[in-house]
mmCIF file of C-alpha atoms and ligand atoms in Angstrom:
data_model
loop_
_atom_site.group_PDB
_atom_site.id
_atom_site.type_symbol
_atom_site.label_atom_id
_atom_site.label_comp_id
_atom_site.label_asym_id
_atom_site.label_seq_id
_atom_site.Cartn_x
_atom_site.Cartn_y
_atom_site.Cartn_z
ATOM 1 C CA MET A 21 0.040 43.385 -32.266
ATOM 2 C CA PRO A 22 -3.052 41.188 -31.778
ATOM 3 C CA GLU A 23 -5.334 42.492 -29.083
ATOM 4 C CA GLU A 24 -6.622 39.888 -26.652
ATOM 5 C CA THR A 25 -9.269 40.137 -24.004
ATOM 6 C CA ARG A 26 -7.125 39.761 -20.949
ATOM 7 C CA VAL A 27 -8.590 38.290 -17.824
ATOM 8 C CA SER A 28 -5.571 37.231 -15.778
ATOM 9 C CA PRO A 29 -3.680 39.805 -13.696
ATOM 10 C CA LEU A 30 -0.329 41.098 -14.934
ATOM 11 C CA LEU A 31 2.638 39.409 -13.289
ATOM 12 C CA ALA A 32 5.971 40.946 -14.239
ATOM 13 C CA GLY A 33 9.146 42.332 -12.723
ATOM 14 C CA LEU A 34 12.411 44.179 -13.222
ATOM 15 C CA ILE A 35 15.770 42.416 -12.866
ATOM 16 C CA GLY A 36 18.832 44.574 -12.320
ATOM 17 C CA ARG A 37 21.132 45.992 -9.688
ATOM 18 C CA GLY A 38 20.509 49.153 -7.673
ATOM 19 C CA ILE A 39 17.001 49.587 -9.070
ATOM 20 C CA ALA A 40 15.069 50.572 -5.953
ATOM 21 C CA LEU A 41 14.152 53.980 -7.410
ATOM 22 C CA SER A 42 12.934 52.727 -10.792
ATOM 23 C CA ARG A 43 9.625 54.205 -11.953
ATOM 24 C CA THR A 44 8.920 51.286 -14.284
ATOM 25 C CA PRO A 45 7.071 49.123 -11.712
ATOM 26 C CA ALA A 46 4.582 51.878 -10.902
ATOM 27 C CA MET A 47 3.916 52.594 -14.585
ATOM 28 C CA HIS A 48 3.025 48.941 -15.252
ATOM 29 C CA ALA A 49 1.031 48.369 -12.078
ATOM 30 C CA GLU A 50 -1.047 51.530 -12.550
ATOM 31 C CA GLU A 51 -1.713 50.774 -16.202
ATOM 32 C CA ALA A 52 -2.845 47.225 -15.360
ATOM 33 C CA ARG A 53 -5.093 48.597 -12.632
ATOM 34 C CA HIS A 54 -6.661 51.147 -15.017
ATOM 35 C CA GLN A 55 -7.261 48.434 -17.589
ATOM 36 C CA GLY A 56 -9.203 46.437 -15.013
ATOM 37 C CA PHE A 57 -7.062 43.313 -14.635
ATOM 38 C CA GLY A 58 -4.573 44.595 -12.043
ATOM 39 C CA GLY A 59 -1.663 42.476 -10.976
ATOM 40 C CA ALA A 60 1.833 42.901 -9.631
ATOM 41 C CA TYR A 61 5.140 44.179 -10.958
ATOM 42 C CA ARG A 62 8.041 43.293 -8.681
ATOM 43 C CA ILE A 63 11.454 44.909 -8.284
ATOM 44 C CA LEU A 64 13.879 41.977 -8.366
ATOM 45 C CA ASP A 65 17.101 43.695 -7.309
ATOM 46 C CA MET A 66 19.919 41.172 -7.609
ATOM 47 C CA ASP A 67 21.910 43.139 -4.999
ATOM 48 C CA GLU A 68 19.244 42.755 -2.345
ATOM 49 C CA PRO A 69 18.413 39.777 -0.120
ATOM 50 C CA PRO A 70 17.116 37.182 -0.736
ATOM 51 C CA ARG A 71 18.424 37.392 -4.312
ATOM 52 C CA SER A 72 21.998 38.594 -3.685
ATOM 53 C CA GLY A 73 24.254 35.792 -4.869
ATOM 54 C CA THR A 74 21.541 34.359 -7.116
ATOM 55 C CA ARG A 75 22.487 33.637 -10.724
ATOM 56 C CA LEU A 76 20.568 35.341 -13.526
ATOM 57 C CA ALA A 77 19.681 31.935 -15.020
ATOM 58 C CA ASP A 78 18.064 30.844 -11.739
ATOM 59 C CA MET A 79 16.156 34.098 -11.406
ATOM 60 C CA LEU A 80 14.737 33.768 -14.920
ATOM 61 C CA ARG A 81 13.725 30.176 -14.255
ATOM 62 C CA ALA A 82 12.063 31.131 -10.966
ATOM 63 C CA ALA A 83 10.002 33.863 -12.624
ATOM 64 C CA GLU A 84 9.037 31.575 -15.476
ATOM 65 C CA LEU A 85 7.955 28.795 -13.112
ATOM 66 C CA ALA A 86 5.995 31.285 -11.013
ATOM 67 C CA GLY A 87 3.911 32.147 -14.065
ATOM 68 C CA PHE A 88 5.311 35.599 -14.847
ATOM 69 C CA ASP A 89 4.158 37.163 -18.147
ATOM 70 C CA GLY A 90 7.637 38.521 -18.552
ATOM 71 C CA LEU A 91 10.487 40.598 -17.158
ATOM 72 C CA ASN A 92 12.212 43.844 -17.823
ATOM 73 C CA ILE A 93 15.977 43.579 -17.701
ATOM 74 C CA THR A 94 18.295 46.429 -16.853
ATOM 75 C CA TYR A 95 21.902 47.126 -15.882
ATOM 76 C CA PRO A 96 24.035 45.027 -15.855
ATOM 77 C CA PHE A 97 22.142 42.113 -17.442
ATOM 78 C CA LYS A 98 20.896 43.365 -20.832
ATOM 79 C CA ILE A 99 23.545 41.475 -22.809
ATOM 80 C CA GLU A 100 24.113 38.547 -20.437
ATOM 81 C CA VAL A 101 20.403 37.645 -20.567
ATOM 82 C CA ILE A 102 20.557 36.825 -24.278
ATOM 83 C CA GLU A 103 22.226 33.433 -23.770
ATOM 84 C CA HIS A 104 19.216 32.345 -21.692
ATOM 85 C CA LEU A 105 16.586 33.127 -24.364
ATOM 86 C CA ASP A 106 14.986 31.084 -27.151
ATOM 87 C CA ALA A 107 14.537 33.875 -29.692
ATOM 88 C CA LEU A 108 15.117 37.590 -30.240
ATOM 89 C CA SER A 109 13.051 40.274 -31.938
ATOM 90 C CA ASP A 110 14.672 42.025 -34.894
ATOM 91 C CA ASN A 111 15.396 45.108 -32.794
ATOM 92 C CA ALA A 112 16.969 43.094 -29.970
ATOM 93 C CA ARG A 113 19.165 41.279 -32.482
ATOM 94 C CA ALA A 114 20.245 44.522 -34.143
ATOM 95 C CA VAL A 115 21.093 46.237 -30.869
ATOM 96 C CA GLY A 116 22.559 43.113 -29.262
ATOM 97 C CA ALA A 117 20.784 43.818 -25.973
ATOM 98 C CA VAL A 118 17.476 42.880 -24.392
ATOM 99 C CA ASN A 119 15.453 44.932 -21.913
ATOM 100 C CA THR A 120 12.203 42.922 -22.115
ATOM 101 C CA VAL A 121 11.703 39.168 -21.917
ATOM 102 C CA VAL A 122 8.302 37.655 -22.655
ATOM 103 C CA PHE A 123 7.457 34.147 -21.396
ATOM 104 C CA ARG A 124 4.971 32.549 -23.760
ATOM 105 C CA ASP A 125 4.087 28.938 -24.551
ATOM 106 C CA GLY A 126 7.209 27.661 -22.837
ATOM 107 C CA ARG A 127 9.506 29.985 -24.758
ATOM 108 C CA ARG A 128 11.478 33.067 -23.776
ATOM 109 C CA ILE A 129 11.498 35.856 -26.343
ATOM 110 C CA GLY A 130 13.841 38.847 -25.970
ATOM 111 C CA HIS A 131 12.908 42.346 -27.117
ATOM 112 C CA ASN A 132 14.564 45.752 -27.037
ATOM 113 C CA THR A 133 11.920 48.361 -26.272
ATOM 114 C CA ASP A 134 14.545 51.033 -25.497
ATOM 115 C CA LEU A 135 14.987 51.401 -29.256
ATOM 116 C CA TRP A 136 11.290 51.899 -29.987
ATOM 117 C CA GLY A 137 10.976 53.969 -26.794
ATOM 118 C CA PHE A 138 13.467 56.575 -27.974
ATOM 119 C CA ALA A 139 12.102 56.531 -31.523
ATOM 120 C CA GLU A 140 8.522 57.085 -30.375
ATOM 121 C CA SER A 141 9.597 59.831 -27.985
ATOM 122 C CA PHE A 142 11.476 61.506 -30.828
ATOM 123 C CA ARG A 143 8.578 61.187 -33.300
ATOM 124 C CA ARG A 144 6.142 62.720 -30.845
ATOM 125 C CA GLY A 145 8.349 65.231 -29.039
ATOM 126 C CA LEU A 146 10.324 66.527 -32.023
ATOM 127 C CA ALA A 147 7.727 66.129 -34.779
ATOM 128 C CA GLY A 148 8.778 67.991 -37.898
ATOM 129 C CA ALA A 149 12.371 68.446 -36.719
ATOM 130 C CA ALA A 150 15.061 68.442 -39.397
ATOM 131 C CA THR A 151 16.419 64.918 -39.947
ATOM 132 C CA GLY A 152 19.277 65.569 -42.369
ATOM 133 C CA HIS A 153 22.129 65.093 -39.907
ATOM 134 C CA ALA A 154 22.263 64.210 -36.208
ATOM 135 C CA LEU A 155 25.174 63.977 -33.784
ATOM 136 C CA LEU A 156 24.918 61.231 -31.165
ATOM 137 C CA ILE A 157 27.209 61.611 -28.169
ATOM 138 C CA GLY A 158 27.729 58.355 -26.265
ATOM 139 C CA ALA A 159 28.080 54.918 -27.846
ATOM 140 C CA GLY A 160 27.503 52.838 -24.708
ATOM 141 C CA GLY A 161 24.613 50.499 -23.912
ATOM 142 C CA ALA A 162 21.863 53.087 -24.371
ATOM 143 C CA GLY A 163 23.650 54.787 -27.266
ATOM 144 C CA VAL A 164 23.401 51.609 -29.361
ATOM 145 C CA ALA A 165 19.600 51.574 -29.072
ATOM 146 C CA VAL A 166 19.379 55.331 -29.671
ATOM 147 C CA ALA A 167 21.554 55.147 -32.786
ATOM 148 C CA HIS A 168 19.249 52.537 -34.350
ATOM 149 C CA ALA A 169 16.205 54.531 -33.254
ATOM 150 C CA LEU A 170 17.541 57.670 -34.944
ATOM 151 C CA ALA A 171 17.931 55.701 -38.150
ATOM 152 C CA ASP A 172 14.331 54.477 -37.776
ATOM 153 C CA CYS A 173 13.224 58.104 -37.358
ATOM 154 C CA GLY A 174 14.590 58.917 -40.801
ATOM 155 C CA ILE A 175 17.897 60.556 -39.852
ATOM 156 C CA ALA A 176 19.737 60.624 -43.171
ATOM 157 C CA ARG A 177 23.213 61.034 -41.717
ATOM 158 C CA LEU A 178 24.376 60.099 -38.226
ATOM 159 C CA SER A 179 27.681 61.121 -36.654
ATOM 160 C CA ILE A 180 28.712 59.318 -33.475
ATOM 161 C CA LEU A 181 31.049 60.802 -30.871
ATOM 162 C CA ASP A 182 32.399 58.980 -27.832
ATOM 163 C CA ARG A 183 35.423 59.699 -25.671
ATOM 164 C CA ASP A 184 36.301 56.090 -26.526
ATOM 165 C CA ALA A 185 36.893 56.461 -30.282
ATOM 166 C CA ASP A 186 36.897 52.676 -30.865
ATOM 167 C CA ARG A 187 33.450 52.424 -29.374
ATOM 168 C CA ALA A 188 32.120 55.163 -31.647
ATOM 169 C CA ALA A 189 33.644 53.465 -34.696
ATOM 170 C CA ALA A 190 32.243 50.052 -33.701
ATOM 171 C CA LEU A 191 28.748 51.481 -33.258
ATOM 172 C CA ALA A 192 28.976 53.238 -36.618
ATOM 173 C CA ASP A 193 29.807 49.868 -38.221
ATOM 174 C CA GLN A 194 26.942 48.169 -36.402
ATOM 175 C CA VAL A 195 24.345 50.734 -37.495
ATOM 176 C CA ARG A 196 25.675 50.668 -41.049
ATOM 177 C CA ARG A 197 25.144 46.879 -41.138
ATOM 178 C CA ASN A 198 21.644 47.044 -39.644
ATOM 179 C CA ARG A 199 20.188 50.243 -41.109
ATOM 180 C CA SER A 200 21.398 50.768 -44.639
ATOM 181 C CA GLY A 201 19.199 53.837 -45.175
ATOM 182 C CA THR A 202 21.341 56.010 -42.902
ATOM 183 C CA ARG A 203 24.870 57.232 -43.632
ATOM 184 C CA VAL A 204 26.843 56.687 -40.426
ATOM 185 C CA GLY A 205 30.301 57.715 -39.312
ATOM 186 C CA ALA A 206 32.321 58.321 -36.180
ATOM 187 C CA ALA A 207 33.070 61.945 -35.270
ATOM 188 C CA ALA A 208 36.554 62.771 -34.051
ATOM 189 C CA ASP A 209 35.613 65.583 -31.648
ATOM 190 C CA ALA A 210 32.977 68.142 -30.722
ATOM 191 C CA GLY A 211 34.191 70.252 -33.640
ATOM 192 C CA ALA A 212 31.589 68.168 -35.491
ATOM 193 C CA LEU A 213 29.047 70.508 -33.912
ATOM 194 C CA THR A 214 30.111 73.618 -35.759
ATOM 195 C CA GLY A 215 31.050 74.680 -39.246
ATOM 196 C CA PRO A 216 29.274 74.062 -42.520
ATOM 197 C CA ASP A 217 28.795 70.406 -41.657
ATOM 198 C CA ARG A 218 27.046 71.068 -38.387
ATOM 199 C CA PRO A 219 24.182 68.705 -37.434
ATOM 200 C CA ASP A 220 20.500 69.577 -37.317
ATOM 201 C CA GLY A 221 20.305 68.036 -33.890
ATOM 202 C CA VAL A 222 22.257 66.522 -31.022
ATOM 203 C CA VAL A 223 21.474 63.607 -28.694
ATOM 204 C CA ASN A 224 23.223 63.083 -25.393
ATOM 205 C CA ALA A 225 23.459 59.380 -24.571
ATOM 206 C CA THR A 226 26.338 59.763 -22.101
ATOM 207 C CA PRO A 227 25.674 59.779 -18.350
ATOM 208 C CA MET A 228 26.860 63.431 -18.205
ATOM 209 C CA GLY A 229 24.156 65.572 -16.652
ATOM 210 C CA MET A 230 22.965 62.993 -14.155
ATOM 211 C CA ALA A 231 22.600 64.290 -10.621
ATOM 212 C CA LYS A 232 25.668 62.214 -9.672
ATOM 213 C CA LEU A 233 27.625 63.315 -12.767
ATOM 214 C CA PRO A 234 26.855 67.004 -13.313
ATOM 215 C CA GLY A 235 27.984 68.875 -16.400
ATOM 216 C CA THR A 236 27.600 68.494 -20.150
ATOM 217 C CA ALA A 237 29.387 66.261 -22.656
ATOM 218 C CA ILE A 238 29.650 69.163 -25.110
ATOM 219 C CA ASP A 239 30.005 72.893 -24.675
ATOM 220 C CA PRO A 240 26.423 74.230 -24.972
ATOM 221 C CA ALA A 241 27.835 77.525 -26.265
ATOM 222 C CA LEU A 242 28.381 75.686 -29.559
ATOM 223 C CA LEU A 243 24.616 75.196 -30.020
ATOM 224 C CA ARG A 244 22.492 77.408 -32.247
ATOM 225 C CA ALA A 245 18.781 78.138 -31.947
ATOM 226 C CA ASP A 246 17.869 76.176 -35.069
ATOM 227 C CA GLN A 247 19.298 72.927 -33.694
ATOM 228 C CA TRP A 248 17.255 70.444 -31.647
ATOM 229 C CA VAL A 249 18.721 68.788 -28.581
ATOM 230 C CA ALA A 250 17.628 65.505 -26.984
ATOM 231 C CA ASP A 251 18.884 64.059 -23.731
ATOM 232 C CA ILE A 252 18.237 60.517 -22.497
ATOM 233 C CA VAL A 253 19.309 61.290 -18.938
ATOM 234 C CA TYR A 254 16.201 61.780 -16.815
ATOM 235 C CA PHE A 255 17.537 62.187 -13.272
ATOM 236 C CA PRO A 256 17.163 65.191 -13.344
ATOM 237 C CA LEU A 257 14.579 65.732 -16.068
ATOM 238 C CA GLU A 258 16.012 69.114 -16.996
ATOM 239 C CA THR A 259 19.715 68.413 -17.456
ATOM 240 C CA ALA A 260 22.278 71.203 -17.703
ATOM 241 C CA LEU A 261 22.453 70.485 -21.451
ATOM 242 C CA LEU A 262 18.698 70.825 -21.958
ATOM 243 C CA ALA A 263 18.526 73.973 -19.810
ATOM 244 C CA ALA A 264 21.329 75.592 -21.801
ATOM 245 C CA ALA A 265 19.841 74.490 -25.125
ATOM 246 C CA ARG A 266 16.410 75.800 -24.152
ATOM 247 C CA ALA A 267 17.970 79.131 -23.143
ATOM 248 C CA ARG A 268 19.558 79.356 -26.595
ATOM 249 C CA GLY A 269 16.168 78.822 -28.252
ATOM 250 C CA CYS A 270 16.635 75.174 -29.319
ATOM 251 C CA ARG A 271 13.786 72.643 -29.377
ATOM 252 C CA VAL A 272 14.512 70.093 -26.673
ATOM 253 C CA LEU A 273 13.481 66.523 -25.851
ATOM 254 C CA PRO A 274 13.894 65.221 -22.285
ATOM 255 C CA GLY A 275 14.837 61.629 -21.426
ATOM 256 C CA SER A 276 11.505 60.860 -19.747
ATOM 257 C CA GLY A 277 9.921 60.084 -23.125
ATOM 258 C CA MET A 278 12.261 57.161 -23.792
ATOM 259 C CA ALA A 279 11.711 55.836 -20.264
ATOM 260 C CA VAL A 280 7.925 56.026 -20.627
ATOM 261 C CA PHE A 281 7.683 54.589 -24.132
ATOM 262 C CA GLN A 282 9.988 51.635 -23.398
ATOM 263 C CA ALA A 283 7.444 50.750 -20.703
ATOM 264 C CA VAL A 284 4.483 51.334 -23.040
ATOM 265 C CA ARG A 285 5.826 48.800 -25.521
ATOM 266 C CA ALA A 286 6.856 46.338 -22.788
ATOM 267 C CA PHE A 287 3.340 46.470 -21.317
ATOM 268 C CA GLU A 288 1.912 45.656 -24.732
ATOM 269 C CA LEU A 289 4.305 42.722 -25.073
ATOM 270 C CA PHE A 290 3.526 41.379 -21.585
ATOM 271 C CA THR A 291 -0.260 41.680 -21.835
ATOM 272 C CA GLY A 292 -1.138 41.710 -25.550
ATOM 273 C CA ARG A 293 -3.076 44.918 -24.913
ATOM 274 C CA PRO A 294 -2.276 48.485 -25.945
ATOM 275 C CA ALA A 295 -1.107 50.774 -23.150
ATOM 276 C CA CYS A 296 -2.079 54.417 -22.701
ATOM 277 C CA PRO A 297 1.111 56.499 -23.023
ATOM 278 C CA ASP A 298 -0.449 59.572 -21.389
ATOM 279 C CA ARG A 299 -1.497 57.561 -18.371
ATOM 280 C CA MET A 300 1.909 55.913 -18.036
ATOM 281 C CA LYS A 301 3.580 59.313 -18.384
ATOM 282 C CA ALA A 302 1.328 60.740 -15.674
ATOM 283 C CA THR A 303 2.454 57.912 -13.364
ATOM 284 C CA PHE A 304 6.086 58.617 -14.276
ATOM 285 C CA ASP A 305 5.638 62.369 -13.668
ATOM 286 C CA ALA A 306 3.880 61.836 -10.337
ATOM 287 C CA PHE A 307 7.275 60.916 -8.833
ATOM 288 C CA ASP A 308 8.383 64.528 -9.277
ATOM 289 C CA THR A 309 5.421 66.121 -7.509
HETATM 290 P P1 NAD B 483 27.366 53.453 -20.666
HETATM 291 O O1 NAD B 483 28.326 53.672 -19.540
HETATM 292 O O2 NAD B 483 27.154 52.076 -21.200
HETATM 293 O O3 NAD B 483 27.821 54.353 -21.909
HETATM 294 C C1 NAD B 483 28.142 55.707 -21.801
HETATM 295 C C2 NAD B 483 29.064 56.076 -22.969
HETATM 296 O O4 NAD B 483 29.264 57.487 -22.946
HETATM 297 C C3 NAD B 483 30.434 55.418 -22.907
HETATM 298 O O5 NAD B 483 30.722 54.833 -24.159
HETATM 299 C C4 NAD B 483 31.378 56.566 -22.566
HETATM 300 O O6 NAD B 483 32.664 56.393 -23.143
HETATM 301 C C5 NAD B 483 30.661 57.742 -23.175
HETATM 302 N N1 NAD B 483 30.970 59.034 -22.572
HETATM 303 C C6 NAD B 483 30.891 59.342 -21.257
HETATM 304 N N2 NAD B 483 31.189 60.640 -21.070
HETATM 305 C C7 NAD B 483 31.448 61.158 -22.308
HETATM 306 C C8 NAD B 483 31.808 62.450 -22.762
HETATM 307 N N3 NAD B 483 31.950 63.477 -21.913
HETATM 308 N N4 NAD B 483 31.990 62.612 -24.104
HETATM 309 C C9 NAD B 483 31.849 61.577 -24.964
HETATM 310 N N5 NAD B 483 31.507 60.320 -24.564
HETATM 311 C C10 NAD B 483 31.308 60.130 -23.255
HETATM 312 O O7 NAD B 483 26.008 54.094 -20.156
HETATM 313 P P2 NAD B 483 24.544 53.806 -20.771
HETATM 314 O O8 NAD B 483 23.984 52.582 -20.164
HETATM 315 O O9 NAD B 483 24.640 53.917 -22.256
HETATM 316 O O10 NAD B 483 23.696 55.020 -20.169
HETATM 317 C C11 NAD B 483 23.959 56.365 -20.508
HETATM 318 C C12 NAD B 483 22.912 57.252 -19.861
HETATM 319 O O11 NAD B 483 21.633 56.970 -20.444
HETATM 320 C C13 NAD B 483 22.741 57.022 -18.352
HETATM 321 O O12 NAD B 483 22.672 58.264 -17.722
HETATM 322 C C14 NAD B 483 21.414 56.330 -18.219
HETATM 323 O O13 NAD B 483 20.735 56.664 -17.035
HETATM 324 C C15 NAD B 483 20.662 56.894 -19.421
HETATM 325 N N6 NAD B 483 19.592 55.999 -19.902
HETATM 326 C C16 NAD B 483 18.352 56.522 -20.079
HETATM 327 C C17 NAD B 483 17.327 55.720 -20.558
HETATM 328 C C18 NAD B 483 15.953 56.291 -20.741
HETATM 329 O O14 NAD B 483 15.005 55.510 -20.836
HETATM 330 N N7 NAD B 483 15.797 57.604 -20.822
HETATM 331 C C19 NAD B 483 17.581 54.376 -20.858
HETATM 332 C C20 NAD B 483 18.866 53.873 -20.674
HETATM 333 C C21 NAD B 483 19.870 54.703 -20.194
#
């Protein structure tokens, strides 16, 4: 990415619903402050006045006219936003969802930094982990980005499990089309975790384990110490799955890495300047102290 000397303050925001507790605004604002140009990152909650009842198209136009560098987009707009954009990055096209929009030269470009965010978190947090076979549980919005990210991390074979079997099969087809270097298939049940065919690692991309949805999508008793386990849930940071996996001796990867690195890449896209992942992680972590 070309590095520019930035002089104007960052102006960006997050569009979504129920996003008051998001840590993304603080990560961007602090990083801009540290880099000396400052600026503002607004939470644009479409459930809250004065935006409730506003259409996504109007909100995008308003931000563009106000001179925003760009926007992050979250639930429930990541797919809907695409029809309002001029172009998509390769990753956004592959995933079919956009979490970052950049306004530049009168155009709106859509990116998916969730994909790179998980991949970078995986590369750093599970460096050297076995990549022969991974089991992904959850083929929803986040699961699509994670599946492509796992392929980009060199996973040779990917099995996908979802309680909605059609969704798992559709995602397997999608990854097969977009990432020919990875063998992909849908798994019928959690039996995929055991036996001679068992995976080197497991990723939870279901909401199971969130504070409001306690529990685990698989029985942690099926895990063995030589398997790695990643979770993308990060409220709480230590999910029941990660705690159980850690207790069994597995290497684990918490969901905070994906959340931080999606912001790192978005900051770079908004400003044209590299972001400091350690600094953005420190801002993210400060919420827990
Ligand atoms: P989603 O509702 O779109 O998809 C969830 C999928 O999981 C669905 O397909 C559902 O059928 C499946 N599922 C649910 N319970 C299951 C179970 N017990 N076994 C098998 N499949 C099951 O949700 P999403 O948007 O993909 O988000 C999933 C989680 O990822 C949420 O908790 C969200 O907070 C988290 N997330 C984290 C990050 C991050 O940066 N770390 C980013 C995005 C989402």
